[in-house]
C-alpha cells in the first residue's frame, strides 16, 4: 500500500501511468515510489490506490483507504461505538454512490479494529493499519487517541475523533465536530440554573482528558455563575461507583454532571436516588444510551436525569438527518448512528479540498484541513461550523442541545432545549485545553 497508479480503465490507465513515471522521474519525492501523480494531476502517497475499493460502486475509480479504531466488543462505549461505525460505513457508501471524491471512492471497511477502550490496544491497531491508510475516519476515545496523537502529528495522519475533548481544537491533525466537553458543561450549567435554579454542582467523571475536560467546563462555568463546585473522579464499571455515590449523598449538590459510560451513569443515578438523593443529574454526550430505559435505574433516570448533546437526535428534520435515516434503512434508532454520521462530514470536506488542490498525500490532506473555513453538515450543525482555519477560539462550535429521557422518543430522549450557546460558553476564551484548569 502507499502506491498510487492512475485510475480508470485500459488506455486511460496506460496514459496516466506514463504521466506518473515522467513526473516521478523529475521529482525527488517520488524516490522509492512514495509519491506519485495520477492522470488528473493529483499527488498521492499512502493509503490511496489506483485499484478500486473492495466494495466499489464504480470499478474505474481508485480507492482512498480510511481506518477505523473503535470500542467494538468489551469497552464501556461499545453500545455507542457499533452504531457509530455502521453509520460511517453508510455515510461513505452514500458518498461513493454519489460519485466518490474526484477519481476515487472511499473505503472504511478494510481497516476496522477494536480498541477495547484500551490505549495500548488502540496504538497497536493504529500501527498495524498506519502503512495502509491515508487517514482515520474514526479514532474513538480521548485517552486512546492520546496514545497515538504524537505519532499522528509526526506522520501527518489526519483523524476524525469519536470524542470531544477541548484539546482537539489545538491539534491540526484532528477534525473535530460540535462543542467540546468543556463548552458542553458550561451550557449545561447555564441551562440548569435557568431551568432548575441550581446553585451547587458536583462533577463526577472518569479520569483523563475525557472526564477531566467536562469537569473543568463545569468548574469554569460554576465560577462564572457563582455556584459552588466540587468534583470526584471515578473508575469505569457499574460495580465501582460506591465512592461517587457516597460523594453525592454527602455533598447533596443541586446538580451532578456525569461524564462516564452509560452503565456507570445508570448505577450512580439509580443508587443515589434509591438512597434519597433528590437533586438533578445531567449526563454529557457519551453518558446516555437508550438501553438504560430498560435498566433498573429507568424510573430514577426518567425523574431526575437530562442529557446534553452536541447535535440534534436521530429524528430531527434536517437534510443530514434525513440522509442518515435513508442510508441506514430499517434499524433500531440510536444516536450513535447520528454521531458517526456527523463526524464524517469534515473528513469528506477535507478529502474534497485536497483533491481540488491536487494533493491527496497525507501532507496535502493536512493542508486541506487547515484551510477549511466551513463544513457542510447538511443542517446537522449551524452554518459556519467546521472553521478549522480560524483557530481554536474563533473556530470553536459552542452550541449544545438538552434532552430528557422519553420512552416514546425514537432514541429514548426528547428535546428540552434546541442547540443553543449559553452566555457562559459564548464568553469563554478557549486559550488551551480546559482539563488543564481543573
GROMACS .gro file of C-alpha atoms in nm:
model
  438
    1UNK     CA    1   0.000   0.000   0.000
    2UNK     CA    2   0.106   0.357  -0.048
    3UNK     CA    3   0.150   0.319  -0.418
    4UNK     CA    4  -0.081   0.508  -0.641
    5UNK     CA    5  -0.138   0.444  -1.002
    6UNK     CA    6  -0.384   0.627  -1.222
    7UNK     CA    7  -0.743   0.517  -1.201
    8UNK     CA    8  -0.958   0.432  -1.498
    9UNK     CA    9  -0.963   0.151  -1.749
   10UNK     CA   10  -0.743   0.043  -2.040
   11UNK     CA   11  -0.586   0.329  -2.234
   12UNK     CA   12  -0.655   0.578  -1.960
   13UNK     CA   13  -0.453   0.373  -1.711
   14UNK     CA   14  -0.161   0.334  -1.957
   15UNK     CA   15  -0.153   0.701  -2.045
   16UNK     CA   16  -0.177   0.807  -1.685
   17UNK     CA   17   0.094   0.565  -1.581
   18UNK     CA   18   0.323   0.727  -1.835
   19UNK     CA   19   0.244   1.068  -1.688
   20UNK     CA   20   0.319   0.940  -1.339
   21UNK     CA   21   0.651   0.790  -1.441
   22UNK     CA   22   0.758   1.109  -1.615
   23UNK     CA   23   0.665   1.319  -1.318
   24UNK     CA   24   0.831   1.082  -1.076
   25UNK     CA   25   1.148   1.098  -1.279
   26UNK     CA   26   1.152   1.471  -1.220
   27UNK     CA   27   1.056   1.473  -0.855
   28UNK     CA   28   1.285   1.360  -0.579
   29UNK     CA   29   0.977   1.295  -0.366
   30UNK     CA   30   0.887   1.001  -0.587
   31UNK     CA   31   1.200   0.805  -0.500
   32UNK     CA   32   1.105   0.466  -0.362
   33UNK     CA   33   0.755   0.506  -0.501
   34UNK     CA   34   0.637   0.710  -0.204
   35UNK     CA   35   0.467   0.982  -0.405
   36UNK     CA   36   0.301   0.952  -0.743
   37UNK     CA   37   0.080   1.167  -0.956
   38UNK     CA   38  -0.234   1.038  -1.124
   39UNK     CA   39  -0.382   1.115  -1.463
   40UNK     CA   40  -0.566   1.420  -1.337
   41UNK     CA   41  -0.252   1.561  -1.174
   42UNK     CA   42  -0.339   1.468  -0.815
   43UNK     CA   43  -0.044   1.367  -0.596
   44UNK     CA   44  -0.087   1.071  -0.361
   45UNK     CA   45   0.132   0.871  -0.127
   46UNK     CA   46  -0.002   0.644   0.149
   47UNK     CA   47  -0.339   0.468   0.155
   48UNK     CA   48  -0.454   0.565  -0.194
   49UNK     CA   49  -0.454   0.311  -0.476
   50UNK     CA   50  -0.539   0.306  -0.843
   51UNK     CA   51  -0.718  -0.022  -0.786
   52UNK     CA   52  -1.087   0.004  -0.697
   53UNK     CA   53  -1.213  -0.029  -0.343
   54UNK     CA   54  -1.315  -0.380  -0.228
   55UNK     CA   55  -1.682  -0.282  -0.244
   56UNK     CA   56  -1.650  -0.033  -0.528
   57UNK     CA   57  -1.955   0.125  -0.687
   58UNK     CA   58  -1.751   0.229  -0.990
   59UNK     CA   59  -1.462  -0.006  -1.061
   60UNK     CA   60  -1.296   0.254  -1.283
   61UNK     CA   61  -1.217   0.466  -0.979
   62UNK     CA   62  -0.925   0.429  -0.740
   63UNK     CA   63  -0.958   0.388  -0.365
   64UNK     CA   64  -0.887   0.602  -0.061
   65UNK     CA   65  -0.850   0.383   0.248
   66UNK     CA   66  -0.950   0.529   0.584
   67UNK     CA   67  -0.905   0.339   0.909
   68UNK     CA   68  -1.146   0.299   1.199
   69UNK     CA   69  -1.035   0.222   1.555
   70UNK     CA   70  -1.335   0.189   1.783
   71UNK     CA   71  -1.470   0.031   2.101
   72UNK     CA   72  -1.647  -0.264   1.942
   73UNK     CA   73  -1.666  -0.553   2.189
   74UNK     CA   74  -1.595  -0.508   2.558
   75UNK     CA   75  -1.517  -0.145   2.640
   76UNK     CA   76  -1.754   0.097   2.818
   77UNK     CA   77  -1.875   0.264   2.497
   78UNK     CA   78  -1.936  -0.043   2.281
   79UNK     CA   79  -2.311   0.021   2.272
   80UNK     CA   80  -2.240   0.353   2.101
   81UNK     CA   81  -1.934   0.251   1.902
   82UNK     CA   82  -2.102  -0.016   1.693
   83UNK     CA   83  -2.372   0.218   1.555
   84UNK     CA   84  -2.111   0.495   1.515
   85UNK     CA   85  -1.909   0.262   1.292
   86UNK     CA   86  -2.212   0.136   1.100
   87UNK     CA   87  -2.318   0.494   1.030
   88UNK     CA   88  -1.975   0.577   0.895
   89UNK     CA   89  -1.991   0.281   0.659
   90UNK     CA   90  -2.328   0.407   0.539
   91UNK     CA   91  -2.201   0.765   0.507
   92UNK     CA   92  -1.912   0.671   0.280
   93UNK     CA   93  -2.125   0.432   0.078
   94UNK     CA   94  -2.354   0.727   0.009
   95UNK     CA   95  -2.053   0.937  -0.095
   96UNK     CA   96  -1.931   0.662  -0.328
   97UNK     CA   97  -2.276   0.613  -0.480
   98UNK     CA   98  -2.289   0.986  -0.549
   99UNK     CA   99  -1.962   0.970  -0.744
  100UNK     CA  100  -1.692   0.949  -0.478
  101UNK     CA  101  -1.417   1.204  -0.425
  102UNK     CA  102  -1.268   1.303  -0.763
  103UNK     CA  103  -1.139   0.988  -0.933
  104UNK     CA  104  -1.159   0.791  -0.609
  105UNK     CA  105  -1.404   0.617  -0.383
  106UNK     CA  106  -1.354   0.578  -0.009
  107UNK     CA  107  -1.324   0.253   0.185
  108UNK     CA  108  -1.380   0.235   0.561
  109UNK     CA  109  -1.440  -0.140   0.577
  110UNK     CA  110  -1.093  -0.288   0.514
  111UNK     CA  111  -0.919  -0.137   0.817
  112UNK     CA  112  -1.150  -0.158   1.117
  113UNK     CA  113  -1.003  -0.259   1.450
  114UNK     CA  114  -1.135  -0.295   1.807
  115UNK     CA  115  -0.955  -0.087   2.072
  116UNK     CA  116  -1.149  -0.232   2.367
  117UNK     CA  117  -1.111   0.122   2.501
  118UNK     CA  118  -0.752   0.036   2.588
  119UNK     CA  119  -0.483   0.289   2.484
  120UNK     CA  120  -0.221   0.020   2.425
  121UNK     CA  121  -0.459  -0.185   2.211
  122UNK     CA  122  -0.556   0.132   2.027
  123UNK     CA  123  -0.193   0.208   1.948
  124UNK     CA  124  -0.128  -0.146   1.828
  125UNK     CA  125  -0.424  -0.123   1.590
  126UNK     CA  126  -0.304   0.215   1.466
  127UNK     CA  127   0.048   0.090   1.399
  128UNK     CA  128  -0.092  -0.208   1.208
  129UNK     CA  129  -0.307  -0.001   0.976
  130UNK     CA  130  -0.085   0.308   0.951
  131UNK     CA  131   0.111   0.192   0.641
  132UNK     CA  132  -0.216   0.118   0.464
  133UNK     CA  133  -0.448   0.412   0.527
  134UNK     CA  134  -0.442   0.776   0.427
  135UNK     CA  135  -0.622   0.891   0.741
  136UNK     CA  136  -0.855   0.771   1.016
  137UNK     CA  137  -1.229   0.801   0.969
  138UNK     CA  138  -1.267   0.732   1.341
  139UNK     CA  139  -1.046   0.717   1.648
  140UNK     CA  140  -1.273   0.656   1.944
  141UNK     CA  141  -1.193   0.790   2.285
  142UNK     CA  142  -0.978   1.065   2.431
  143UNK     CA  143  -0.726   0.854   2.629
  144UNK     CA  144  -0.699   0.609   2.341
  145UNK     CA  145  -0.645   0.883   2.083
  146UNK     CA  146  -0.387   1.041   2.313
  147UNK     CA  147  -0.187   0.720   2.279
  148UNK     CA  148  -0.139   0.778   1.906
  149UNK     CA  149  -0.154   1.155   1.877
  150UNK     CA  150   0.221   1.219   1.879
  151UNK     CA  151   0.271   0.967   1.601
  152UNK     CA  152  -0.022   1.112   1.405
  153UNK     CA  153   0.135   1.457   1.424
  154UNK     CA  154   0.478   1.328   1.323
  155UNK     CA  155   0.329   1.138   1.030
  156UNK     CA  156   0.064   1.395   0.926
  157UNK     CA  157  -0.216   1.141   0.978
  158UNK     CA  158  -0.547   1.326   0.994
  159UNK     CA  159  -0.826   1.172   1.203
  160UNK     CA  160  -1.190   1.229   1.288
  161UNK     CA  161  -1.232   1.168   1.662
  162UNK     CA  162  -1.522   0.996   1.831
  163UNK     CA  163  -1.473   1.219   2.133
  164UNK     CA  164  -1.498   1.586   2.220
  165UNK     CA  165  -1.207   1.693   2.439
  166UNK     CA  166  -1.121   2.062   2.401
  167UNK     CA  167  -0.759   1.963   2.336
  168UNK     CA  168  -0.857   1.870   1.982
  169UNK     CA  169  -0.911   2.237   1.898
  170UNK     CA  170  -0.535   2.277   1.931
  171UNK     CA  171  -0.438   1.980   1.712
  172UNK     CA  172  -0.425   2.037   1.336
  173UNK     CA  173  -0.446   1.663   1.261
  174UNK     CA  174  -0.786   1.632   1.434
  175UNK     CA  175  -1.107   1.725   1.252
  176UNK     CA  176  -1.341   1.754   1.548
  177UNK     CA  177  -1.713   1.830   1.524
  178UNK     CA  178  -1.953   2.001   1.764
  179UNK     CA  179  -1.900   2.164   2.101
  180UNK     CA  180  -1.630   2.008   2.317
  181UNK     CA  181  -1.698   1.859   2.663
  182UNK     CA  182  -1.582   2.179   2.830
  183UNK     CA  183  -1.823   2.409   2.649
  184UNK     CA  184  -2.097   2.146   2.676
  185UNK     CA  185  -2.069   2.151   3.055
  186UNK     CA  186  -2.086   2.530   3.058
  187UNK     CA  187  -2.405   2.513   2.853
  188UNK     CA  188  -2.541   2.251   3.092
  189UNK     CA  189  -2.488   2.484   3.386
  190UNK     CA  190  -2.646   2.780   3.210
  191UNK     CA  191  -2.945   2.562   3.135
  192UNK     CA  192  -2.964   2.409   3.484
  193UNK     CA  193  -2.956   2.746   3.656
  194UNK     CA  194  -3.239   2.875   3.443
  195UNK     CA  195  -3.449   2.558   3.441
  196UNK     CA  196  -3.387   2.426   3.792
  197UNK     CA  197  -3.241   2.711   3.996
  198UNK     CA  198  -2.918   2.523   4.051
  199UNK     CA  199  -2.666   2.683   4.289
  200UNK     CA  200  -2.423   2.398   4.357
  201UNK     CA  201  -2.269   2.142   4.125
  202UNK     CA  202  -2.067   1.824   4.163
  203UNK     CA  203  -1.882   1.680   3.865
  204UNK     CA  204  -1.849   1.300   3.875
  205UNK     CA  205  -1.618   1.192   3.598
  206UNK     CA  206  -1.371   0.944   3.463
  207UNK     CA  207  -1.005   1.036   3.481
  208UNK     CA  208  -0.822   1.163   3.175
  209UNK     CA  209  -0.898   1.434   2.928
  210UNK     CA  210  -1.248   1.298   2.861
  211UNK     CA  211  -1.388   1.325   3.210
  212UNK     CA  212  -1.148   1.594   3.323
  213UNK     CA  213  -1.244   1.819   3.032
  214UNK     CA  214  -1.615   1.806   3.116
  215UNK     CA  215  -1.542   1.858   3.484
  216UNK     CA  216  -1.321   2.155   3.403
  217UNK     CA  217  -1.601   2.308   3.199
  218UNK     CA  218  -1.835   2.264   3.496
  219UNK     CA  219  -1.576   2.423   3.725
  220UNK     CA  220  -1.518   2.720   3.495
  221UNK     CA  221  -1.893   2.758   3.443
  222UNK     CA  222  -1.963   2.742   3.815
  223UNK     CA  223  -1.702   3.008   3.880
  224UNK     CA  224  -1.859   3.233   3.619
  225UNK     CA  225  -2.210   3.177   3.754
  226UNK     CA  226  -2.126   3.200   4.124
  227UNK     CA  227  -2.208   2.838   4.201
  228UNK     CA  228  -2.024   2.617   4.447
  229UNK     CA  229  -1.827   2.343   4.275
  230UNK     CA  230  -1.667   2.014   4.369
  231UNK     CA  231  -1.550   1.714   4.171
  232UNK     CA  232  -1.483   1.346   4.224
  233UNK     CA  233  -1.312   1.107   3.990
  234UNK     CA  234  -1.442   0.757   3.946
  235UNK     CA  235  -1.343   0.443   3.759
  236UNK     CA  236  -1.524   0.276   3.472
  237UNK     CA  237  -1.753  -0.008   3.582
  238UNK     CA  238  -2.102  -0.021   3.730
  239UNK     CA  239  -1.962  -0.202   4.035
  240UNK     CA  240  -1.706   0.071   4.101
  241UNK     CA  241  -1.936   0.365   4.177
  242UNK     CA  242  -1.969   0.337   4.556
  243UNK     CA  243  -1.731   0.627   4.618
  244UNK     CA  244  -1.909   0.852   4.369
  245UNK     CA  245  -2.248   0.770   4.516
  246UNK     CA  246  -2.124   0.844   4.866
  247UNK     CA  247  -1.983   1.179   4.748
  248UNK     CA  248  -2.323   1.270   4.606
  249UNK     CA  249  -2.507   1.170   4.923
  250UNK     CA  250  -2.258   1.352   5.143
  251UNK     CA  251  -2.246   1.673   4.941
  252UNK     CA  252  -2.611   1.688   4.834
  253UNK     CA  253  -2.541   1.921   4.539
  254UNK     CA  254  -2.828   2.068   4.337
  255UNK     CA  255  -2.676   1.924   4.019
  256UNK     CA  256  -2.445   1.634   3.935
  257UNK     CA  257  -2.265   1.647   3.600
  258UNK     CA  258  -2.185   1.292   3.488
  259UNK     CA  259  -1.910   1.213   3.235
  260UNK     CA  260  -1.864   0.837   3.201
  261UNK     CA  261  -2.006   0.531   3.030
  262UNK     CA  262  -2.383   0.465   3.028
  263UNK     CA  263  -2.369   0.169   3.268
  264UNK     CA  264  -2.169   0.375   3.518
  265UNK     CA  265  -2.424   0.656   3.496
  266UNK     CA  266  -2.717   0.421   3.548
  267UNK     CA  267  -2.557   0.277   3.861
  268UNK     CA  268  -2.495   0.621   4.006
  269UNK     CA  269  -2.835   0.773   3.925
  270UNK     CA  270  -3.031   0.465   4.030
  271UNK     CA  271  -2.850   0.401   4.356
  272UNK     CA  272  -2.821   0.766   4.461
  273UNK     CA  273  -3.194   0.819   4.403
  274UNK     CA  274  -3.277   0.497   4.588
  275UNK     CA  275  -3.084   0.631   4.888
  276UNK     CA  276  -3.275   0.958   4.896
  277UNK     CA  277  -3.088   1.197   4.666
  278UNK     CA  278  -3.334   1.444   4.516
  279UNK     CA  279  -3.104   1.666   4.308
  280UNK     CA  280  -3.070   1.673   3.932
  281UNK     CA  281  -2.833   1.486   3.701
  282UNK     CA  282  -2.708   1.594   3.359
  283UNK     CA  283  -2.501   1.349   3.158
  284UNK     CA  284  -2.259   1.472   2.892
  285UNK     CA  285  -2.280   1.328   2.541
  286UNK     CA  286  -2.149   0.969   2.565
  287UNK     CA  287  -2.315   0.904   2.901
  288UNK     CA  288  -2.653   0.819   2.752
  289UNK     CA  289  -2.772   0.507   2.575
  290UNK     CA  290  -3.140   0.424   2.513
  291UNK     CA  291  -3.087   0.078   2.664
  292UNK     CA  292  -3.077   0.250   3.003
  293UNK     CA  293  -3.456   0.280   2.986
  294UNK     CA  294  -3.469  -0.098   3.020
  295UNK     CA  295  -3.245  -0.096   3.327
  296UNK     CA  296  -3.338  -0.091   3.694
  297UNK     CA  297  -3.238   0.276   3.701
  298UNK     CA  298  -3.505   0.378   3.448
  299UNK     CA  299  -3.751   0.532   3.700
  300UNK     CA  300  -3.476   0.746   3.852
  301UNK     CA  301  -3.346   0.846   3.508
  302UNK     CA  302  -3.693   0.949   3.394
  303UNK     CA  303  -3.742   1.157   3.709
  304UNK     CA  304  -3.404   1.317   3.765
  305UNK     CA  305  -3.183   1.290   3.457
  306UNK     CA  306  -3.125   1.505   3.150
  307UNK     CA  307  -2.880   1.472   2.865
  308UNK     CA  308  -2.671   1.728   2.680
  309UNK     CA  309  -2.570   1.670   2.321
  310UNK     CA  310  -2.358   1.847   2.057
  311UNK     CA  311  -2.620   1.798   1.783
  312UNK     CA  312  -2.985   1.707   1.746
  313UNK     CA  313  -3.100   1.348   1.772
  314UNK     CA  314  -3.192   1.088   1.515
  315UNK     CA  315  -3.546   1.202   1.435
  316UNK     CA  316  -3.464   1.568   1.362
  317UNK     CA  317  -3.582   1.716   1.033
  318UNK     CA  318  -3.265   1.834   0.859
  319UNK     CA  319  -3.128   1.718   0.521
  320UNK     CA  320  -2.843   1.545   0.703
  321UNK     CA  321  -3.071   1.360   0.944
  322UNK     CA  322  -3.297   1.262   0.655
  323UNK     CA  323  -3.000   1.129   0.459
  324UNK     CA  324  -2.881   0.937   0.766
  325UNK     CA  325  -3.217   0.766   0.813
  326UNK     CA  326  -3.248   0.687   0.443
  327UNK     CA  327  -2.897   0.542   0.427
  328UNK     CA  328  -2.944   0.314   0.726
  329UNK     CA  329  -3.298   0.198   0.649
  330UNK     CA  330  -3.495  -0.010   0.895
  331UNK     CA  331  -3.280  -0.025   1.206
  332UNK     CA  332  -3.343   0.045   1.573
  333UNK     CA  333  -3.269   0.417   1.612
  334UNK     CA  334  -2.967   0.510   1.820
  335UNK     CA  335  -2.787   0.842   1.837
  336UNK     CA  336  -2.460   0.658   1.799
  337UNK     CA  337  -2.562   0.648   1.433
  338UNK     CA  338  -2.620   1.023   1.439
  339UNK     CA  339  -2.274   1.088   1.582
  340UNK     CA  340  -2.095   0.860   1.337
  341UNK     CA  341  -2.269   1.036   1.051
  342UNK     CA  342  -2.189   1.388   1.173
  343UNK     CA  343  -1.824   1.306   1.243
  344UNK     CA  344  -1.776   1.205   0.878
  345UNK     CA  345  -1.860   1.540   0.718
  346UNK     CA  346  -1.531   1.723   0.786
  347UNK     CA  347  -1.324   1.432   0.654
  348UNK     CA  348  -1.532   1.442   0.335
  349UNK     CA  349  -1.476   1.817   0.310
  350UNK     CA  350  -1.101   1.778   0.363
  351UNK     CA  351  -1.066   1.499   0.107
  352UNK     CA  352  -1.264   1.701  -0.146
  353UNK     CA  353  -1.045   2.007  -0.084
  354UNK     CA  354  -0.725   1.801  -0.110
  355UNK     CA  355  -0.830   1.662  -0.448
  356UNK     CA  356  -0.925   2.010  -0.566
  357UNK     CA  357  -0.581   2.129  -0.456
  358UNK     CA  358  -0.416   1.845  -0.647
  359UNK     CA  359  -0.254   1.696  -0.337
  360UNK     CA  360  -0.408   1.384  -0.182
  361UNK     CA  361  -0.092   1.295   0.008
  362UNK     CA  362  -0.101   1.294   0.387
  363UNK     CA  363   0.065   1.635   0.388
  364UNK     CA  364  -0.183   1.758   0.130
  365UNK     CA  365  -0.480   1.637   0.331
  366UNK     CA  366  -0.347   1.808   0.642
  367UNK     CA  367  -0.300   2.131   0.447
  368UNK     CA  368  -0.658   2.099   0.322
  369UNK     CA  369  -0.785   2.063   0.680
  370UNK     CA  370  -0.603   2.378   0.787
  371UNK     CA  371  -0.761   2.572   0.501
  372UNK     CA  372  -1.124   2.472   0.568
  373UNK     CA  373  -1.337   2.770   0.673
  374UNK     CA  374  -1.662   2.575   0.695
  375UNK     CA  375  -1.803   2.227   0.652
  376UNK     CA  376  -2.140   2.147   0.500
  377UNK     CA  377  -2.308   1.937   0.770
  378UNK     CA  378  -2.637   1.941   0.575
  379UNK     CA  379  -2.803   2.128   0.859
  380UNK     CA  380  -2.690   1.898   1.142
  381UNK     CA  381  -2.469   2.175   1.282
  382UNK     CA  382  -2.512   2.552   1.237
  383UNK     CA  383  -2.372   2.730   0.932
  384UNK     CA  384  -2.007   2.817   0.986
  385UNK     CA  385  -1.927   2.503   1.182
  386UNK     CA  386  -1.604   2.337   1.073
  387UNK     CA  387  -1.393   2.651   1.052
  388UNK     CA  388  -1.055   2.495   1.123
  389UNK     CA  389  -0.872   2.787   0.965
  390UNK     CA  390  -1.000   3.030   1.228
  391UNK     CA  391  -0.804   2.882   1.517
  392UNK     CA  392  -0.916   2.719   1.843
  393UNK     CA  393  -1.116   3.002   1.994
  394UNK     CA  394  -1.279   3.162   1.692
  395UNK     CA  395  -1.341   2.829   1.522
  396UNK     CA  396  -1.497   2.652   1.821
  397UNK     CA  397  -1.857   2.537   1.789
  398UNK     CA  398  -2.037   2.636   2.110
  399UNK     CA  399  -2.393   2.509   2.079
  400UNK     CA  400  -2.546   2.233   2.290
  401UNK     CA  401  -2.892   2.074   2.297
  402UNK     CA  402  -3.065   1.939   2.607
  403UNK     CA  403  -3.273   1.622   2.609
  404UNK     CA  404  -3.465   1.422   2.869
  405UNK     CA  405  -3.540   1.050   2.876
  406UNK     CA  406  -3.865   0.967   2.698
  407UNK     CA  407  -3.980   0.615   2.631
  408UNK     CA  408  -4.188   0.731   2.333
  409UNK     CA  409  -3.899   0.902   2.151
  410UNK     CA  410  -3.705   0.713   1.877
  411UNK     CA  411  -3.375   0.714   2.067
  412UNK     CA  412  -3.524   0.731   2.416
  413UNK     CA  413  -3.483   1.107   2.455
  414UNK     CA  414  -3.692   1.409   2.361
  415UNK     CA  415  -3.565   1.761   2.328
  416UNK     CA  416  -3.594   2.012   2.610
  417UNK     CA  417  -3.384   2.289   2.457
  418UNK     CA  418  -3.262   2.322   2.095
  419UNK     CA  419  -2.900   2.377   2.002
  420UNK     CA  420  -2.803   2.686   2.200
  421UNK     CA  421  -2.482   2.858   2.307
  422UNK     CA  422  -2.534   2.982   2.661
  423UNK     CA  423  -2.378   3.307   2.782
  424UNK     CA  424  -2.102   3.128   2.973
  425UNK     CA  425  -1.983   2.924   2.674
  426UNK     CA  426  -2.022   3.224   2.444
  427UNK     CA  427  -1.797   3.438   2.662
  428UNK     CA  428  -1.532   3.176   2.735
  429UNK     CA  429  -1.191   3.230   2.571
  430UNK     CA  430  -1.064   2.890   2.462
  431UNK     CA  431  -0.694   2.953   2.519
  432UNK     CA  432  -0.587   2.597   2.599
  433UNK     CA  433  -0.728   2.256   2.679
  434UNK     CA  434  -0.982   2.307   2.958
  435UNK     CA  435  -0.877   2.000   3.154
  436UNK     CA  436  -0.553   2.176   3.238
  437UNK     CA  437  -0.761   2.414   3.451
  438UNK     CA  438  -0.940   2.151   3.658
   0.00000   0.00000   0.00000
